[in-house]
Amino acid sequence: MTSNSSTAKTPRVRIAPSPTGDPHVGTAYIGLLNFLYARQRGGQFILRIEDTDRARFVETSEQMIFDSLRWLGLNWDEGPDVGGPHGPYRQSERTEIYRKHSDELLASGAAYRCFCTAEELEAQRKAQMAAKQPPRYARTCRFLTREQIDENLAAGKPYVVRMAVPIEGATSFRDELRGEITFDHNNVDDQVLLKSDGFPTYHLANVVDDHLMGVTDVIRAEEWISSTPKHVLLYQAFGWEQPQFWHMPLLRNTDKSKISKRKNPVSLTYYQQSGYTPRAMVNFLGLMGGGMPQNTETNSEVFSLEEMLQRFNFQSISLGGPVFDLIKLKWLNGEYLRLLSADEFLQALRTTLFSDEYLGQIAPLVQTRIETLSQFGDMADFFFRDDVVPPTEVFLPKKRTLEETLAFTGDVLTALESANWTTETIDAALRQVGTDKGWSVKENFMLLRAIITGKTASPPLLESMVVFGKARSIDRVRRFIATQKKLSSAKK
Ligand code: GLU
């Protein structure tokens, strides 16, 4: 194993979110931990955008990541928008660097070209499944002769670059929270490092960047533990010193499963738009994992970022999965609202729910549909509510059972999740699900109108959903399904 002397250096830590959708609460949780680690030790906190997975790339995501982390006050010292000495901080702008490093590994024999086609790989995978073996690359191209490689290259065959994981033995590394972890090489796949489109995979780009950016401590979620032996092997292949690894316990739903958007809103944008205060959110995330010692005098769970900087202790993080409990977050948020002066509270309303911007988008949707101004409240209440409860007769079309309706709503939810948030794209997505599942446009829109607005008549649905926002619209649909399922199972 490579020796590790990084403890003596000024810490440099990073978060490396992938811009694949709404910014995730898990990013804020890991962001907070990295921020605290750097700030407590006079180090630097880097934001790197890992955008090499072009299939999952979402254009608007990066800006949303910046906005939501800033909203929480987790400011970074280096990043795509603020610059820094080790840029660019966006991986798609670093492809030449990865290619060069991949070439180095090819030259040293630590990696090899794989010319297998997608069909060949699929056949391998099927054979392995049938034989009840774990799916992994069968190393067909690992032992090609120089001549065979040259022939393939001359024939212009596309290839990926794979890591030549040692066939025997094991790789060990120290996890700062768990101690020594060992992976038998039998269980480590010959990982693709560079794809045929020339883009690196996460593993290559992540290790190369952590090294070039001088990262001393990799503080990330525990789901990356099984990737770490690959990373350690790469550090060794390059002859680089490896950072310290800290794998943080994953946030969990209340049923202890890994946090998921079907059970909790996971989008930071949702919390921002739903009137949670950033201080409550940071406090809540600081409670996760047990790094914040209980104040024995006050026994209080309410503490500021400043207090966290003073008292947060990485050594006391416990590995049991911290529960992302919305009830607790709401309670905490209430505590913070009560701490505001009357004036600050008014300000909070005026900059969120009753901002000129939000009201300005809602007003034109309502103006032509009311006769007195006070009817604005009747018509537009759903824009200002935490939730709506559509009465059964409103959302349950006569010819459908509740089960059918909920199954269809689930399909609608999936379609909405992958829609760009414009009236045209929402419309197209909804119509597609309707056609696929045999629901008329009328039934389909009535159902969604009831779920989003709680009414049969409302301002135009699609425009309303655009103004209300993707995160909150989706959450309303998710909550509707969850509530109805709970109610119907309670009846059984
Ligand atoms: N891009 C990875 C993510 O989306 C980074 C994981 C890591 O921190 O190494 O979380």
Coordinates of N, CA and C and ligand atoms in Angstrom, one line a residue, residues 14-20 27 30 34 48-51 56 91 202 206-207 210 218-221 223-224 227 231 247, ligand 1:
R14 N -13.2 18.2 -1.1 CA -14.0 18.5 -2.2 C -15.4 17.8 -2.2
I15 N -16.4 18.4 -2.8 CA -17.5 17.6 -3.2 C -17.6 17.6 -4.7
A16 N -18.1 16.6 -5.2 CA -18.0 16.4 -6.7 C -19.3 15.9 -7.3
P17 N -20.4 16.8 -7.1 CA -21.7 16.3 -7.6 C -21.7 16.2 -9.1
S18 N -22.6 15.3 -9.5 CA -22.9 15.2 -11.0 C -24.2 15.9 -11.3
P19 N -24.1 16.7 -12.3 CA -25.3 17.5 -12.7 C -26.3 16.7 -13.4
T20 N -27.0 15.8 -12.7 CA -28.0 14.9 -13.4 C -29.4 15.2 -13.1
T27 N -26.2 15.7 -1.3 CA -25.0 16.5 -1.7 C -24.8 17.6 -0.6
I30 N -23.2 15.9 2.5 CA -21.8 15.6 2.3 C -21.1 17.0 2.1
N34 N -17.8 18.3 4.4 CA -16.6 18.8 3.8 C -16.3 20.2 4.2
R48 N -16.3 20.6 -7.4 CA -16.0 20.1 -8.7 C -17.2 19.5 -9.4
I49 N -17.4 19.8 -10.6 CA -18.6 19.3 -11.3 C -18.2 18.1 -12.1
E50 N -18.8 16.9 -11.8 CA -18.5 15.7 -12.5 C -19.5 15.4 -13.5
D51 N -19.3 16.0 -14.7 CA -20.3 16.0 -15.7 C -19.9 15.1 -16.9
R56 N -26.8 11.2 -18.8 CA -27.6 11.7 -17.6 C -27.5 13.2 -17.4
Q91 N -15.5 18.7 -15.2 CA -14.7 17.6 -15.8 C -14.8 17.5 -17.3
Y202 N -16.3 7.8 -14.2 CA -16.1 8.4 -12.9 C -14.8 8.0 -12.2
N206 N -12.2 10.9 -11.4 CA -12.2 11.2 -10.0 C -10.8 11.1 -9.3
V207 N -10.1 10.1 -9.7 CA -8.8 9.9 -9.1 C -7.8 10.9 -9.6
D210 N -8.7 14.3 -8.1 CA -8.4 14.4 -6.7 C -6.8 14.6 -6.5
V218 N -10.8 12.5 1.1 CA -12.0 12.3 0.3 C -13.1 11.9 1.3
I219 N -14.0 12.9 1.5 CA -15.1 12.7 2.4 C -16.4 12.5 1.6
R220 N -16.9 11.3 1.5 CA -18.1 11.1 0.6 C -19.0 10.0 1.2
A221 N -20.1 9.7 0.5 CA -21.0 8.8 1.1 C -20.5 7.3 1.0
E223 N -21.7 4.8 -0.1 CA -22.0 4.0 -1.3 C -20.8 3.9 -2.3
W224 N -19.8 4.7 -2.0 CA -18.6 4.7 -2.8 C -17.5 3.7 -2.3
S227 N -16.1 1.3 -4.7 CA -15.3 1.8 -5.8 C -13.9 2.1 -5.3
H231 N -10.0 2.8 -7.0 CA -9.3 4.1 -6.9 C -7.9 3.9 -6.3
H247 N -15.8 7.5 4.6 CA -17.1 7.2 4.0 C -18.2 7.4 5.0
Ligands
GLU1 N1 -19.7 12.3 -8.8 C1 -19.8 11.5 -7.6 C2 -21.2 11.8 -7.1 O1 -22.0 12.2 -7.8 C3 -18.7 11.8 -6.7 C4 -18.4 10.8 -5.6 C5 -17.2 11.1 -4.9 O2 -17.2 12.0 -4.0 O3 -16.1 10.5 -5.1 O4 -21.5 11.8 -5.9

